[in-house]
């Protein structure tokens, strides 16, 4: 949930007894440090710091140029010109020694990885801080790699999940496993604990995840409408409307497959002759620039409105109220004998 | 599960306290009648008869010819020639008055519909027999149509499910909802009971479906390895092997999207220049002919090995043993407080 998650959101979730998560994948070490400090100012409870561990992007100016040329008519529609060049706007944790140093210094209680795993040395260094380490996986194969690398638990990310798919190799085969099958396969075949993610929006979903043998449920979309997030008004409006029933997995926005509410940008996926995409997050530089140009003309259809398939069940209320509801509902579900 | 389900399978499931289902969508009224009689000879318990209610296929000889021409190199590889013409090998229940007459005569306790709904008159006639009517749906939109048409319950078919996707309009938008999100959305938004389907392979899955608010779980892939099915040896072998981790949704086999174990036939989906497919089940005539030609040469990679994403969890044991295990496991899960 980098993009809309805030220290206030993470702190409120942790304060209410969950494990709040602060996504720092899109931030540098300095900003990440500030965010972590803000969480700690608001709660003494444990929290999680989520990092992006994507493959180092290959800079390919010819590819970037072709991609920008393809997007050019859209920039023109919004009276803008494409950027002259594209840049890898975030660093992978594997390429970011300052981030590791900062984490060793601030010692967050839980650290989670998305898009892959850090190199063995970084894992050892983080483990030595006492951090519990989690990794998002989308298949049994990735789960086995995470287990062997020393992760303490794995997040089974079903195809329903909103935002970026955590698949390690975006060019590899994706069996697109749903939360139901993936969670159950990992619980049956792995030795480390499994946390279920994707399509879980309420206590019934949490109870279902636990019934599948998961030790916990990870929820993102369920919190987007909370006032504590950074989601802007048009994001909230679209999420509350009929579009919530139509999410789509697309790599056009960022260069990596991610699930968001279907809009004009995702609709480009039906176009013929889409050129090869610049690597994540280079493509995202173009996606953000196009969204900015469109927004300047009052067109919000190029925003990355990340959302999972459970989007129609999102509830707009402060985090403490939502967490209270989830706890009450779960208590009720359990006393009912399920 | 038309294709591998048998009267013996349905009867054994019902006899063990489940609701066995006999798929007659690929059969005419006479064969369907025999199958129903066979179920009744083996059990006095209630059972379900599943019907295909696909859109009447448009016969288009030009399209058929182009499709066969595209497949021709494969027929040639297996020393065969494509059929001269293709035929709609099954009738939709809506186009099959004999099937309705037979059902009115034999009065099965439960009747379920796949690919769409019968016309109102047929629904009324079936309701008058006392049958409980179920319809497979893949979205809230379809669920609302089913509810309005007088269905007694809906089967929420998640994208994980094996075999044919029950989407009403194969040319329409498919939001590909997973079992988790779809079940929960339908439970929250519909008034009639919801049965969860897709990726459910064991009692933990059943418990999860019930936790989501479903009244029951529908399982198909979980039974394929039972000796009571018609699955042939190569199907069983593939399902027991590493291929079980890789299912794929394809319309190339039959003309309608269906999930099966990835093989040479599904791999054709990556080809360039795939011509428009003949309507279901006309395309299936070609798919079956190609599989036959390949099998004659010892190549089993063109079979329709329908399977859901939970395939690696399928258990090879007689139905009564499997049903006993499911009951024991569910009892255990419930006494554990979930």
Short mmCIF file of N, CA and C in Angstrom, two decimals, chain A residues 59 84 251 272 329:
data_model
loop_
_atom_site.label_atom_id
_atom_site.label_comp_id
_atom_site.label_asym_id
_atom_site.label_seq_id
_atom_site.Cartn_x
_atom_site.Cartn_y
_atom_site.Cartn_z
N UNK A 59 18.27 -0.18 -17.50
CA UNK A 59 18.02 1.08 -18.18
C UNK A 59 18.23 0.86 -19.68
N UNK A 84 11.28 13.92 -21.30
CA UNK A 84 12.35 13.66 -22.27
C UNK A 84 13.00 12.31 -21.99
N UNK A 251 0.11 -4.15 -16.18
CA UNK A 251 1.48 -3.72 -15.93
C UNK A 251 1.77 -2.38 -16.61
N UNK A 272 -3.90 -2.69 -29.59
CA UNK A 272 -2.99 -3.52 -30.39
C UNK A 272 -1.61 -2.85 -30.40
N UNK A 329 -16.95 -8.68 15.02
CA UNK A 329 -17.49 -9.63 14.04
C UNK A 329 -16.79 -10.98 14.13
#
